[in-house]
Coordinates of C-alpha atoms in Angstrom, one line a residue:
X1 CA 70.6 33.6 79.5
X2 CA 72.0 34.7 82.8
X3 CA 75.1 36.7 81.3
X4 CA 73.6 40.0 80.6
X5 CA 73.7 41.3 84.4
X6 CA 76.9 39.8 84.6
X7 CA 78.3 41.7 81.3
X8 CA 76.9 44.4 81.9
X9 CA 78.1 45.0 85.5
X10 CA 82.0 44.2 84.4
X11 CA 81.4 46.6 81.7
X12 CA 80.2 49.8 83.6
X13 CA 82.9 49.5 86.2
X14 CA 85.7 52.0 86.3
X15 CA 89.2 50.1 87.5
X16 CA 90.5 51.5 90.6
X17 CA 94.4 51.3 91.7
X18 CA 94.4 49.3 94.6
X19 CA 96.7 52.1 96.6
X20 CA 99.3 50.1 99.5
X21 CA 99.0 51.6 103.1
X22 CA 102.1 52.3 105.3
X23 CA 101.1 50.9 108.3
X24 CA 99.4 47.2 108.5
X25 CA 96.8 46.9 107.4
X26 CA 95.6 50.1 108.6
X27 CA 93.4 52.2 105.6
X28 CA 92.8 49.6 103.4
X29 CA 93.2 51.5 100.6
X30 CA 92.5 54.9 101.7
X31 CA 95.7 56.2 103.0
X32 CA 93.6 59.6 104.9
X33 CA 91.5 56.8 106.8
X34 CA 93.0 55.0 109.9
X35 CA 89.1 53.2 110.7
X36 CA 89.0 51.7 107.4
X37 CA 89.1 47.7 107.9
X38 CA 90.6 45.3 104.9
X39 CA 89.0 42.0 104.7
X40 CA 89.7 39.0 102.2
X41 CA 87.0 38.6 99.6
X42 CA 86.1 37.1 96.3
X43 CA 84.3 38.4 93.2
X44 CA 81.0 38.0 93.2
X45 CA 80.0 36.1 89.9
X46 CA 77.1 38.3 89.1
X47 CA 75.7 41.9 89.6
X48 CA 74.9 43.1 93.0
X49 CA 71.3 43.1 92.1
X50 CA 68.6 41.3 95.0
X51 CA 67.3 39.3 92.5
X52 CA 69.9 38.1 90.7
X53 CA 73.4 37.4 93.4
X54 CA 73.0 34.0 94.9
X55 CA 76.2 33.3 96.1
X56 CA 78.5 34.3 99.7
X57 CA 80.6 36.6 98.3
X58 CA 77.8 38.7 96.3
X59 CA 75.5 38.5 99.5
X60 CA 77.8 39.6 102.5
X61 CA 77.8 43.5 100.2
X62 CA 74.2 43.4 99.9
X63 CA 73.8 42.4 103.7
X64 CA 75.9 45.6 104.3
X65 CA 74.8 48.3 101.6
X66 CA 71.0 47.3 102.5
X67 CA 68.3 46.5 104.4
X68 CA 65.0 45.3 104.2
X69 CA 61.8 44.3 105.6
X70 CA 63.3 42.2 108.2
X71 CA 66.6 41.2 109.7
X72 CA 67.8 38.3 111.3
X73 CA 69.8 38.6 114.3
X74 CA 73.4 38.6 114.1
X75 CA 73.7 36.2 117.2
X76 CA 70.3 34.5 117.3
X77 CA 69.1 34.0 114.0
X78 CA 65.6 35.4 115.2
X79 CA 63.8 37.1 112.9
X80 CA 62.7 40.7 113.6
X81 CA 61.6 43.8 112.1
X82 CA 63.6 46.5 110.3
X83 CA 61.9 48.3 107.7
X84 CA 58.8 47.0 108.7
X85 CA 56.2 48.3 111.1
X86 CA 54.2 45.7 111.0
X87 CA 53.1 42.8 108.7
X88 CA 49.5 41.8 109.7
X89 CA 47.4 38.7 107.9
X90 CA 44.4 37.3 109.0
X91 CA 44.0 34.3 106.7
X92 CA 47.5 33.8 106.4
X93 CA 47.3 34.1 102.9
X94 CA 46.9 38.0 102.1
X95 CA 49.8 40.1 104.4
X96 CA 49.2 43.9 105.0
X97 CA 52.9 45.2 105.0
X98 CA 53.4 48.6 106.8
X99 CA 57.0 50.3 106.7
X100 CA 58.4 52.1 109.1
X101 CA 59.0 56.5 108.2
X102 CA 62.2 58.0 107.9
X103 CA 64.0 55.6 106.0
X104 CA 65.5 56.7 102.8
X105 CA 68.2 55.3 100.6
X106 CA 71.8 56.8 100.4
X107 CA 70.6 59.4 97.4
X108 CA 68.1 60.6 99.7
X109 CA 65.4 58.8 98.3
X110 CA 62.6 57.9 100.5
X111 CA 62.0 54.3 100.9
X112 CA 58.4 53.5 100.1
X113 CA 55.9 50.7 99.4
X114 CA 56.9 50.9 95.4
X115 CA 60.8 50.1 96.2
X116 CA 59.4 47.1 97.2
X117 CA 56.9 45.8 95.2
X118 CA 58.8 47.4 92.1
X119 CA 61.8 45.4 93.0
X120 CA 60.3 42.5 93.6
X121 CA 58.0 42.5 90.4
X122 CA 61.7 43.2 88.7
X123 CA 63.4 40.1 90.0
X124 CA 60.0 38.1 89.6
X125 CA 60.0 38.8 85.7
X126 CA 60.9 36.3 83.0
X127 CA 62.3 39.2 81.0
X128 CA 65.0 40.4 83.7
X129 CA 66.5 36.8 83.9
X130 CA 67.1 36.9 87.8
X131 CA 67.9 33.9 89.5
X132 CA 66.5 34.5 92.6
X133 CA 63.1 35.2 90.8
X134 CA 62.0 31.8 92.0
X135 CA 61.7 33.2 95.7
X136 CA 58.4 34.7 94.5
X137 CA 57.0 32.3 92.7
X138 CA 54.5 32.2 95.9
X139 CA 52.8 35.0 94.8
X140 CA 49.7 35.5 92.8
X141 CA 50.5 36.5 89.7
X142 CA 53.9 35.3 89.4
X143 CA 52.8 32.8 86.4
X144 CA 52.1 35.6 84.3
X145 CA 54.8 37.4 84.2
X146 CA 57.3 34.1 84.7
X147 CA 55.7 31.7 82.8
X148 CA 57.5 28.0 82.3
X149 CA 57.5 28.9 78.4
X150 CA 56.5 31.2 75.7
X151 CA 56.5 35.4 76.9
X152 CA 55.2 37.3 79.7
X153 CA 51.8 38.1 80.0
X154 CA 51.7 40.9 82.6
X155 CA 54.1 43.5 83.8
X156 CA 53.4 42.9 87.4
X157 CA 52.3 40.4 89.8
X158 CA 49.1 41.0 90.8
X159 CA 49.5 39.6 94.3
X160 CA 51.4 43.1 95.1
X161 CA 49.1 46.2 95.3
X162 CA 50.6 49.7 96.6
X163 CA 48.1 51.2 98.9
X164 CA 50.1 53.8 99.8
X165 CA 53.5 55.3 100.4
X166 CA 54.1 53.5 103.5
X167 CA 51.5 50.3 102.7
X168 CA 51.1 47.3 100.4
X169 CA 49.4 44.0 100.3
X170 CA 50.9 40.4 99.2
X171 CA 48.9 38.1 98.2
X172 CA 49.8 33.9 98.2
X173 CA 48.6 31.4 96.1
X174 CA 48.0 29.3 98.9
X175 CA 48.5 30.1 102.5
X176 CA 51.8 30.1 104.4
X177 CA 51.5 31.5 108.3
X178 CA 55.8 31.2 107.8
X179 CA 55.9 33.8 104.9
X180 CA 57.2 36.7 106.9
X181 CA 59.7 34.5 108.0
X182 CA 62.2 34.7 104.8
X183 CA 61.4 38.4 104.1
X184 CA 64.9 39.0 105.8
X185 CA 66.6 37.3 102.8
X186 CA 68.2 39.3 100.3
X187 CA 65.9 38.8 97.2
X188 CA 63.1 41.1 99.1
X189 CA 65.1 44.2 99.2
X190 CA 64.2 47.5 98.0
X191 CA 65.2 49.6 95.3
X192 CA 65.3 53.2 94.7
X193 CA 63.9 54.6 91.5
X194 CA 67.4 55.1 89.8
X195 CA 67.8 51.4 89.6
X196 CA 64.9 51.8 87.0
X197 CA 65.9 55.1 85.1
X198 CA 69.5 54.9 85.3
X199 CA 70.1 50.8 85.4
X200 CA 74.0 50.8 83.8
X201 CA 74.7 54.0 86.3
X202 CA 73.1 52.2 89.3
X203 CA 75.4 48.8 88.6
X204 CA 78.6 50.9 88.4
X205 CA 77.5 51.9 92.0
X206 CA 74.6 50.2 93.7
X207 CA 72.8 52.7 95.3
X208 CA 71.3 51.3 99.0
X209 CA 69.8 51.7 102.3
X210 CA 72.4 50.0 104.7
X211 CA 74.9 50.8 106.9
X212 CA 77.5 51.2 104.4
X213 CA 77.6 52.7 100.3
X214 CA 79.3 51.2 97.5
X215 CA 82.3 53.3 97.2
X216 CA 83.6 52.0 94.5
X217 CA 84.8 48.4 92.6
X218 CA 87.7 47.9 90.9
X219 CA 86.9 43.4 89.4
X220 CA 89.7 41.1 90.3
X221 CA 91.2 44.0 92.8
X222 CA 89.0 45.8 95.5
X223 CA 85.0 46.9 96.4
X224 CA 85.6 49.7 98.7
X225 CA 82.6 50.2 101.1
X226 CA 82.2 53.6 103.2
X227 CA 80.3 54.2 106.3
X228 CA 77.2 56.0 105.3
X229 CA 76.5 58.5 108.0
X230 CA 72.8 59.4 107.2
X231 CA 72.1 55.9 107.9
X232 CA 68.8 56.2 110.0
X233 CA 68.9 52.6 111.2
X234 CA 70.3 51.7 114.8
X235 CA 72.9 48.9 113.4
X236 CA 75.4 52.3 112.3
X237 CA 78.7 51.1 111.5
X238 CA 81.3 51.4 113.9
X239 CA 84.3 51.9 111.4
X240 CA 85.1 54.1 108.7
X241 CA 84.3 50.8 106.2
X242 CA 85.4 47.8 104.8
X243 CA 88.1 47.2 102.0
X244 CA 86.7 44.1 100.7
X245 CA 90.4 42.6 98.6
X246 CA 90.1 40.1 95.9
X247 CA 92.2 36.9 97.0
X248 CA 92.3 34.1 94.9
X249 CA 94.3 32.0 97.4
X250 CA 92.9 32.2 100.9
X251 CA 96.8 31.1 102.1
X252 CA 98.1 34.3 100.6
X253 CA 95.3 36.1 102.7
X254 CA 96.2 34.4 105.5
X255 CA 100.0 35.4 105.4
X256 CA 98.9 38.9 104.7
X257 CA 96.9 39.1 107.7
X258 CA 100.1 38.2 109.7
X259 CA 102.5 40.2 107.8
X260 CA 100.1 42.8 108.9
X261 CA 98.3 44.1 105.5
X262 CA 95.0 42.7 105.9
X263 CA 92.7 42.9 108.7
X264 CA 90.3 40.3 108.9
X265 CA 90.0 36.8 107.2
X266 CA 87.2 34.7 107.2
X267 CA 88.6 31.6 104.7
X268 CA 91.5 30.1 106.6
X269 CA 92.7 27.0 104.4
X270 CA 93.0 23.5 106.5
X271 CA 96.8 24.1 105.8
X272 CA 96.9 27.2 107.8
X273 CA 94.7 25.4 110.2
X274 CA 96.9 23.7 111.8
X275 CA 98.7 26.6 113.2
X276 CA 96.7 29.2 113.6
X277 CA 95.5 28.7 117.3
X278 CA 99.3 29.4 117.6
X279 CA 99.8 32.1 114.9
X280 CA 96.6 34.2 116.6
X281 CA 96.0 33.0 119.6
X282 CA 92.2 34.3 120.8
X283 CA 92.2 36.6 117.7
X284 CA 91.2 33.7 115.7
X285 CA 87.1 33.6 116.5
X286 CA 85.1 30.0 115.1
X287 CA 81.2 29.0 115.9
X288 CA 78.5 26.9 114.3
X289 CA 77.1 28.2 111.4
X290 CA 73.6 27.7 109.5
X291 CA 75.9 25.8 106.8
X292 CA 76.1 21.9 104.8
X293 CA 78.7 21.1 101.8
X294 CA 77.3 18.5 99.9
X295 CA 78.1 16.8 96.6
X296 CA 75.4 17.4 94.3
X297 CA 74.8 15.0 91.4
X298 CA 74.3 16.5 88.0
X299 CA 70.2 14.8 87.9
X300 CA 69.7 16.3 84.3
X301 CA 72.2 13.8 83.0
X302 CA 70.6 10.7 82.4
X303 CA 73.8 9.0 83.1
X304 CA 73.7 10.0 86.8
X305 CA 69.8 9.7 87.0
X306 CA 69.2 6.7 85.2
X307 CA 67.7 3.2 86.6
X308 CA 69.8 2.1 89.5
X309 CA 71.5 5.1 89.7
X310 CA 70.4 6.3 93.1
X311 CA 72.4 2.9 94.5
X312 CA 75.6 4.3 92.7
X313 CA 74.7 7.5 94.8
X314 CA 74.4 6.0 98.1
X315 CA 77.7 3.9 97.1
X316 CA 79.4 7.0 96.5
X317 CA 78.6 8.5 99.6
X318 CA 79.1 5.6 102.1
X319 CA 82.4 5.3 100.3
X320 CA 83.6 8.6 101.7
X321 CA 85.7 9.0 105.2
X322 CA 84.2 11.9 106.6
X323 CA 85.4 11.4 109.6
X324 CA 89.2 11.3 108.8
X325 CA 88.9 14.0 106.4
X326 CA 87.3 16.3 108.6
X327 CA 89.9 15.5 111.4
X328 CA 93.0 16.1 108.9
X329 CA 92.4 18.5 106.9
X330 CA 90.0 20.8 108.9
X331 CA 91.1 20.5 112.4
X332 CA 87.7 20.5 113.8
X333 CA 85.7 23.3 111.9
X334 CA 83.8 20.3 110.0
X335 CA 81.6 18.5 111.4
X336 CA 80.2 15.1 109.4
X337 CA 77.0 15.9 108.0
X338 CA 73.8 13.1 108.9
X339 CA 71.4 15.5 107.5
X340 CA 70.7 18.4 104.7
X341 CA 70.5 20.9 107.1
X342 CA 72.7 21.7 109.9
X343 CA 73.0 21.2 113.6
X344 CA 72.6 24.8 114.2
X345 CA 69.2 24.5 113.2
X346 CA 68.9 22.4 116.4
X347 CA 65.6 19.9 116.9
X348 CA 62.8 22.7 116.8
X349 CA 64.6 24.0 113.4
X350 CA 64.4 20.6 112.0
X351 CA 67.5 19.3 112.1
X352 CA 68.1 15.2 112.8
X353 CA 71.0 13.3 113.4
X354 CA 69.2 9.9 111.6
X355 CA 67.5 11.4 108.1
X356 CA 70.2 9.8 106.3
X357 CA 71.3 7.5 108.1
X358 CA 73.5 4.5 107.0
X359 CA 74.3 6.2 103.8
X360 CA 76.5 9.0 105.5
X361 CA 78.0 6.8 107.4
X362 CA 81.4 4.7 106.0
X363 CA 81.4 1.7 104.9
X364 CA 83.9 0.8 102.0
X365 CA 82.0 -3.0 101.7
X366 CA 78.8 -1.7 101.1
X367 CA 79.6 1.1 98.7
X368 CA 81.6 -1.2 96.6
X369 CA 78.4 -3.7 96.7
X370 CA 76.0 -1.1 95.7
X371 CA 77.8 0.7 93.2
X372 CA 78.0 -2.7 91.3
X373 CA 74.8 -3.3 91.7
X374 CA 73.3 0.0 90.5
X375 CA 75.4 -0.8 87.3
X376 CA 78.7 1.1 88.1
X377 CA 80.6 4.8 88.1
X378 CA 78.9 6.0 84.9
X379 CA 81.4 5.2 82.0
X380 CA 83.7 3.7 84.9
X381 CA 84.9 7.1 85.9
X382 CA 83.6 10.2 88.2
X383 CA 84.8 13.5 88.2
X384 CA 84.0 15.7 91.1
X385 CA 84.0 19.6 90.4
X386 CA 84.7 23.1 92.4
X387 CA 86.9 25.8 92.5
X388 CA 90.3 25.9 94.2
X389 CA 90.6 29.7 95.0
X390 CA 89.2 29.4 98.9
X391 CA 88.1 26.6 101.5
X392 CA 90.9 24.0 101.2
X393 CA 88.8 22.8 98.3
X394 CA 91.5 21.1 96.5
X395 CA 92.9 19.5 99.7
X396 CA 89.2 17.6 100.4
X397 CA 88.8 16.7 96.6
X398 CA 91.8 15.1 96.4
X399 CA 90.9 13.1 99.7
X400 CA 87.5 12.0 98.7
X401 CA 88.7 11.1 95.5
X402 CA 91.2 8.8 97.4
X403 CA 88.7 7.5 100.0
X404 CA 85.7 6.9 96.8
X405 CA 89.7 5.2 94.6
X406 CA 90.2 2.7 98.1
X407 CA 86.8 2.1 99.1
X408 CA 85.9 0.7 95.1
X409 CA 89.1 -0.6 94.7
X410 CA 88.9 0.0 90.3
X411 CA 91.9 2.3 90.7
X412 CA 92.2 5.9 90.2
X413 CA 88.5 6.0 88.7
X414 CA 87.6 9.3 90.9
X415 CA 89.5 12.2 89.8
X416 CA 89.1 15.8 90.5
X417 CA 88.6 19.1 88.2
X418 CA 90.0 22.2 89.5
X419 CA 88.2 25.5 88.6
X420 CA 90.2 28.5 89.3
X421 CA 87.9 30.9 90.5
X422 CA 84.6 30.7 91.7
X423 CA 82.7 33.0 90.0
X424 CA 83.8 30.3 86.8
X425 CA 82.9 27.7 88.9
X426 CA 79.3 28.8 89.1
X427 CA 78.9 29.6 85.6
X428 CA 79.9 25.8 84.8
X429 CA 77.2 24.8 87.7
X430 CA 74.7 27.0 86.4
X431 CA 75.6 26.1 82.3
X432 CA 75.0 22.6 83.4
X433 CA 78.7 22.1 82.4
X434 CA 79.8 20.0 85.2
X435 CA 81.2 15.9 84.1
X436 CA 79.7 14.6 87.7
X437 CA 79.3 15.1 91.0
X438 CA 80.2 19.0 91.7
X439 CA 80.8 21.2 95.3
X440 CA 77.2 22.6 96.9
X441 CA 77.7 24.8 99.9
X442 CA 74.6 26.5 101.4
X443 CA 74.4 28.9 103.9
X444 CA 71.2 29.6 105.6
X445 CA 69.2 32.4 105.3
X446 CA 67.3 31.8 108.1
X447 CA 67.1 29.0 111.1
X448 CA 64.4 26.5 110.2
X449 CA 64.4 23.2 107.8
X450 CA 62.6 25.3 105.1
X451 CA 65.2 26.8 103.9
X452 CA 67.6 23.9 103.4
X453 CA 64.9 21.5 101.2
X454 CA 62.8 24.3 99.5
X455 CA 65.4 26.2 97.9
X456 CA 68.0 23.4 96.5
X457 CA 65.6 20.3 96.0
X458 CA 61.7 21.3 95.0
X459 CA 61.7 20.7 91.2
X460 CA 61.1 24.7 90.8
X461 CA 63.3 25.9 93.9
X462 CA 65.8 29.1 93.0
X463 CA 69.1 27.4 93.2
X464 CA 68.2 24.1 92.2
X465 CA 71.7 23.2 90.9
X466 CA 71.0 19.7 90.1
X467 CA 68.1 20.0 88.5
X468 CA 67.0 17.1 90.8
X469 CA 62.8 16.8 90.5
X470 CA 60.5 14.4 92.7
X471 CA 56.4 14.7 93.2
X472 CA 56.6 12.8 96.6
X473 CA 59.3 15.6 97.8
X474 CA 57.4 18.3 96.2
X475 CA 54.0 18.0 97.8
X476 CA 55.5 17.4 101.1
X477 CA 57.5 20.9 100.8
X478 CA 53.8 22.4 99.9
X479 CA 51.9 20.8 102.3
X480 CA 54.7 21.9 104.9
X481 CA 54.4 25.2 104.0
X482 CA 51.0 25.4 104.3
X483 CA 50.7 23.6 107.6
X484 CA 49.9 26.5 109.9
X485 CA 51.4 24.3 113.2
X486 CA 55.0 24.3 112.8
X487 CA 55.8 21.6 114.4
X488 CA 53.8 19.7 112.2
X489 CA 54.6 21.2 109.2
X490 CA 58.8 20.3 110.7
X491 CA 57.5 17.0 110.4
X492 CA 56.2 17.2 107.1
X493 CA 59.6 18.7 105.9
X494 CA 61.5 16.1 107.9
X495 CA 59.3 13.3 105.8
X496 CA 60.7 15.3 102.4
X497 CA 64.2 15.0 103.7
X498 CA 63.5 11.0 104.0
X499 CA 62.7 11.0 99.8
X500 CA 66.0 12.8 100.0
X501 CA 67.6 9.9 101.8
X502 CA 66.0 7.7 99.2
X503 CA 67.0 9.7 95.8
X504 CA 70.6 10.8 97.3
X505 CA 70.7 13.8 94.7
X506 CA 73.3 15.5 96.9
X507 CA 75.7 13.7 99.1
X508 CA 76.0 15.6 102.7
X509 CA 79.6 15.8 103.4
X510 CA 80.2 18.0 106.8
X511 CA 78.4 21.0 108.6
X512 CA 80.6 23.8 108.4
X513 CA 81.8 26.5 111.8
X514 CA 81.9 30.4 110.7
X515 CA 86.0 30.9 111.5
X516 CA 87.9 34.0 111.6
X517 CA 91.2 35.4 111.8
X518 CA 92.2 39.7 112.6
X519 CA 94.5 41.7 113.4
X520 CA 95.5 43.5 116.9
X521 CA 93.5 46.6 115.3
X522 CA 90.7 45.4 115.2
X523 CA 87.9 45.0 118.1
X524 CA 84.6 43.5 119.0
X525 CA 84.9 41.0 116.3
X526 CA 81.5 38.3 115.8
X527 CA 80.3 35.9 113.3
X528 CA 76.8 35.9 113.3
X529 CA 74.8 32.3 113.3
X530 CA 75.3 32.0 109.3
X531 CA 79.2 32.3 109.8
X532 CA 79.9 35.8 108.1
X533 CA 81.4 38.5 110.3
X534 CA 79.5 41.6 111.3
X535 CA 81.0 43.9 109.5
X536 CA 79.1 47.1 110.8
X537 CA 79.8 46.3 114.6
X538 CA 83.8 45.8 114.1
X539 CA 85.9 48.6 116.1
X540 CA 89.2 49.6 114.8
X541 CA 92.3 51.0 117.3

């Protein structure tokens, strides 16, 4: 259902020689540009449309060839205002959204009311098949034209209204104070009007508002980004751009960036690890970042979600070492997860270091007792899924495999499945083609609790992998988001994180640190608080 974005963005796009510079790492591509910087990368699985890329390597383009409504600090997380002049509510339900003049998009297109409310109504849309259309399933209206079967029956969601060029209306189904608060995420972006008229043109070079245009993008090779100079925003890029190279092993980015043709890497592999303290000294940056790996369970497979089952769940997890795997194979940039949220989050955010207690923590006696007693690994094997191409992923398979083999004591019953690249690993997540227990990473969006249970775990939430469904969770989630205190709606959410503790439909592994590696050529190099570098502020020479 999904695959038509995707096919049709691989099918527009013109290959481009990736062209070798003589000095290291210096143009990245463009021989005539010594400010260009080259970064490691992967391809994005799908089109670099707002409402349908839903992975890392999709959103860090979008975070730098637009902006919207609002932006979250690259160092705090805070949310504050970009496009927006104001957003103004007085019931908390209906927001009066006015934009800021002056902004255009690279075409010289002005920015207006409709490049919202005409992107958002696209990505809502049964018809357009976004993923992200879930994110405004808030809105009046969104039932009509996304409907949970049969055809649309509107065009639009009637919750939008454009007042005028510079003002429009949203309208909730229910109240939520906290809406504002995700309006920095990528699914709210604008549009300009060629999206619309010229949709195959506009994918073979995404037309934005950000610091930076799509240059070009040459699958399995290179996206070249340029600094966009009419950029009217005060985050201007401080480099030519950013030569964004496809890597499908992050060791060979790794000895590129010491060889001295690559600039910047951001996926250093556990091997590499070890040594790299040594290898870069304090040109290798790392901080805690608004991110959880877990091991979610494929819940639409009665074979994982049958009677018992969340026992053989909890068995699973408290079979796993995270402590020793975590200390040997990523040299302190994991962190053993407690929670589904992250530490960065800290208390006010929602995070807690007890939600799941007893069943993160390891204990080979008990998870032997309670798979057995939840009737066993379904057909007395488990196979955990992910791709291999970045993130030591292999290396911390193989090792919970090993931990889950001693712990149970059946033999080698846990054995891993490679998936090459990760754009084909998230078509197999997405097909619901996964044998068992498959990678989940999630990066934050934005620092509070919200964004770690709503998304992945209520029964209609945008990336809900699993396919995991509960009421109990569910009505928490809405009464949360409703709740106009936040610190009692952080309590509601924390008591929907305890159902989680119950159900175990994901298994947290480890909180992850942002880390990265440059080169001498580089300058004023950050990670902001979801561990992605800030591209636009990096100084070259």
């Amino acid at each position: 259902m999904r695959g038509v974005h995707r096919a049709g963005w691989a099918a527009v796009v013109t290959a481009v020689a990736l062209v070798a510079t003589a000095c290291g790492g210096g143009g990245g591509g463009d021989g005539e540009r010594a400010d260009i910087v080259s970064a490691s990368w992967g391809d994005p699985q799908s089109a670099l449309e707002p409402g349908d890329s839903n992975e890392s390597q999709g959103i860090r383009v979008l975070d730098m060839a637009f902006r919207g409504l609002r932006r979250y600090d690259p160092g705090t997380g805070e949310t504050k205002d970009q496009l927006a002049e104001s957003i103004r509510t007085t019931d908390g339900r209906t927001f009066t959204v006015t934009l800021k003049d002056g902004w255009t998009f690279s075409n010289g297109e002005p920015v207006t009311s409709r490049s919202f409310v005409d992107a958002w109504n696209y990505a809502a849309d049964l018809r357009n098949t976004q993923k992200n259309a879930g994110y405004f399933a808030s809105i009046v209206g969104y039932d009509a034209l996304h409907p949970t079967s049969g055809e649309p029956t509107a065009t639009a969601m009637s919750g939008l209204a454009v007042k005028d060029p510079r003002t429009f209306t949203v309208t909730l189904k229910e109240p939520n104070p906290r809406w504002p608060q995700i309006l920095g995420q990528h699914p709210f972006l604008p549009l300009p009007r060629t999206f619309f008229t010229d949709h195959a043109g506009w994918l073979a070079r995404p037309v934005g508002n950000g610091p930076y245009t799509v240059d070009s993008y040459a699958k399995g090779t290179v996206m070249k980004l340029r600094r966009w100079d009419g950029y009217p925003g005060a985050d201007k890029a401080q480099n030519g751009g950013i030569d964004l190279k496809v890597y499908t092993d992050n060791n060979t980015a790794y000895t590129d960036l010491l060889a001295g043709n690559l600039d910047l890497v951001d996926d250093i592999s556990g091997q590499q690890l070890k040594k790299v303290r040594e290898d870069l000294g304090d040109r290798y940056l790392t901080r805690p970042a608004l991110i959880i790996q877990t091991l979610g369970f494929p819940m639409y497979d009665a074979r994982w979600n049958g009677p018992g089952m969340e026992k053989v769940r909890k068995g699973i997890s408290m079979a796993i070492d995270r402590d020793e795997i975590t200390r040997q194979i990523f040299r302190g940039t994991r962190t053993p997860a407690k929670d589904w949220t992250s530490p960065a989050l800290g208390v006010r955010g929602g995070y807690s270091d007890d939600v799941c207690g007893k069943a993160c923590a390891y204990d080979p006696v008990e998870a032997k007792r309670l798979v057995a007693e939840g009737g066993g690994l379904p057909g007395g094997r488990m196979t955990i899924t992910s791709n291999t191409d970045a993130g030591s992923h292999r290396e911390w398979m193989e090792a919970v495999c090993n931990s889950v083999n001693n712990a149970l004591g059946q033999g080698p019953v846990c054995v891993i499945d490679p998936v090459g690249t990760f754009a084909e690993f998230r078509d197999r997540v997405e097909g619901h083609q996964v044998p068992g227990p498959f990678r989940s990473s999630w990066q934050g969006d934005y620092p509070y609790i919200q964004e770690f249970l709503e998304p992945l775990f209520h029964t209609d939430g945008p990336v809900n992998d699993s396919g995991f469904s509960d009421g109990r969770f569910d009505r928490l989630v809405e009464a949360a988001r409703a709740e106009p205190d936040t610190d009692r709606a952080t309590a509601l959410f924390l008591d929907a994180e305890k159902v989680l503790a119950e159900r175990m439909p994901a298994i947290p592994l480890w909180y992850q640190n942002g880390g990265v590696g440059f080169s001498e050529r580089l300058s004023n190099v950050t990670l902001n608080q979801f561990g992605a570098p800030v591209y636009e502020q990096i100084e070259v020479g």
